């Protein structure tokens, strides 16, 4: 199962990269991305539904990849909030400071 997920993840990425780079035929790369994503989705739903959990929000759990993410909005060091943000706690960004307060009271 892990091997098939790995192959599907690579295929999905190649499909996305091909489309982004404008490779042709475009629909071939789009098909690769969509088909591979459906394979991964089926595995996730059957065997790893917890992969979507990240604190109170239902976000992908990036910590499994060693990436710090805000537990409320999912922003990361590389992809911050549109208005800009900083870390105010281990997994809380400044944009979500109010959300964190509300969640604890
Ligand atoms: Zn946030
Ligand atoms: Zn943020």
Coordinates of C-alpha atoms and ligand atoms in Angstrom, one line a residue:
X1 CA 0.0 0.0 0.0
X2 CA 2.8 2.4 0.9
X3 CA 4.5 1.8 -2.3
X4 CA 1.4 2.4 -4.3
X5 CA 0.8 5.7 -2.4
X6 CA 4.4 6.7 -3.1
X7 CA 4.1 6.0 -6.8
X8 CA 0.7 7.8 -6.9
X9 CA 2.1 10.9 -5.1
X10 CA 5.0 11.1 -7.6
X11 CA 2.6 10.7 -10.5
X12 CA 0.3 13.3 -9.1
X13 CA 3.2 15.7 -8.7
X14 CA 4.5 15.1 -12.2
X15 CA 1.0 15.7 -13.5
X16 CA 0.8 19.0 -11.7
X17 CA 4.3 20.0 -12.8
X18 CA 3.6 19.1 -16.4
X19 CA 0.5 21.3 -16.4
X20 CA 2.3 24.2 -14.6
X21 CA 5.1 24.0 -17.2
X22 CA 2.7 23.9 -20.1
X23 CA 3.8 20.5 -21.3
X24 CA 1.6 18.9 -23.9
X25 CA -0.7 17.2 -24.2
X26 CA -2.1 19.1 -21.2
X27 CA -5.0 16.8 -20.7
X28 CA -2.6 13.9 -20.3
X29 CA -0.9 15.6 -17.4
X30 CA -4.2 16.7 -15.9
X31 CA -5.5 13.0 -16.2
X32 CA -2.3 11.8 -14.4
X33 CA -2.8 14.2 -11.6
X34 CA -6.5 13.5 -11.1
X35 CA -6.2 9.7 -11.4
X36 CA -3.3 9.5 -9.0
X37 CA -5.0 11.8 -6.5
X38 CA -8.1 9.5 -6.6
X39 CA -5.8 6.5 -5.8
X40 CA -4.3 8.3 -2.8
X41 CA -7.8 9.6 -1.7
X42 CA -9.1 6.0 -1.6
X43 CA -6.2 4.8 0.5
X44 CA -6.5 7.7 2.9
X45 CA -10.2 7.3 3.4
X46 CA -9.8 3.5 4.0
X47 CA -6.6 3.4 6.0
X48 CA -5.6 6.8 7.3
X49 CA -8.5 9.2 7.9
X50 CA -6.4 10.8 10.7
X51 CA -4.1 12.3 8.1
X52 CA -6.5 15.2 7.7
X53 CA -6.5 16.1 11.4
X54 CA -4.5 19.1 12.7
X55 CA -5.8 20.4 15.9
X56 CA -9.3 21.9 15.9
X57 CA -9.3 22.6 12.1
X58 CA -9.6 19.7 9.6
X59 CA -6.4 20.4 7.8
X60 CA -3.6 18.2 6.4
X61 CA -1.2 17.2 9.2
X62 CA 2.0 18.7 8.0
X63 CA 3.9 17.8 11.2
X64 CA 4.1 14.3 9.7
X65 CA 6.4 15.9 7.1
X66 CA 8.4 17.8 9.7
X67 CA 6.7 21.1 8.7
X68 CA 5.4 23.5 11.3
X69 CA 1.8 24.7 10.5
X70 CA -0.7 26.9 12.4
X71 CA -3.3 24.6 13.9
X72 CA -6.1 27.1 13.0
X73 CA -5.4 28.2 9.5
X74 CA -2.7 25.8 8.3
X75 CA -0.1 28.5 7.2
X76 CA 3.5 27.6 7.3
X77 CA 7.0 29.2 7.4
X78 CA 7.1 29.1 3.6
X79 CA 3.5 29.9 2.9
X80 CA 2.3 32.5 5.5
X81 CA -1.1 34.2 5.7
X82 CA -1.9 36.7 2.9
X83 CA -1.7 39.6 5.3
X84 CA 1.6 38.4 6.8
X85 CA 2.0 36.7 10.2
X86 CA 4.5 35.5 12.8
X87 CA 4.5 32.6 15.3
X88 CA 3.0 33.5 18.6
X89 CA 3.0 29.9 19.9
X90 CA 4.3 26.6 18.7
X91 CA 1.4 26.0 16.3
X92 CA -0.4 29.4 16.4
X93 CA 0.3 32.3 14.0
X94 CA -0.4 35.9 14.8
X95 CA -3.4 36.0 12.4
X96 CA -5.1 33.4 14.5
X97 CA -4.3 34.8 18.0
X98 CA -8.0 35.6 18.6
X99 CA -9.1 32.1 17.4
X100 CA -6.7 30.5 19.9
X101 CA -8.0 32.6 22.7
X102 CA -11.6 31.8 21.8
X103 CA -10.8 28.1 21.6
X104 CA -9.4 28.0 25.2
X105 CA -12.2 30.0 26.9
Ligands
LIG1 ZN1 -3.0 30.9 11.6
LIG2 ZN1 -0.5 32.7 9.5

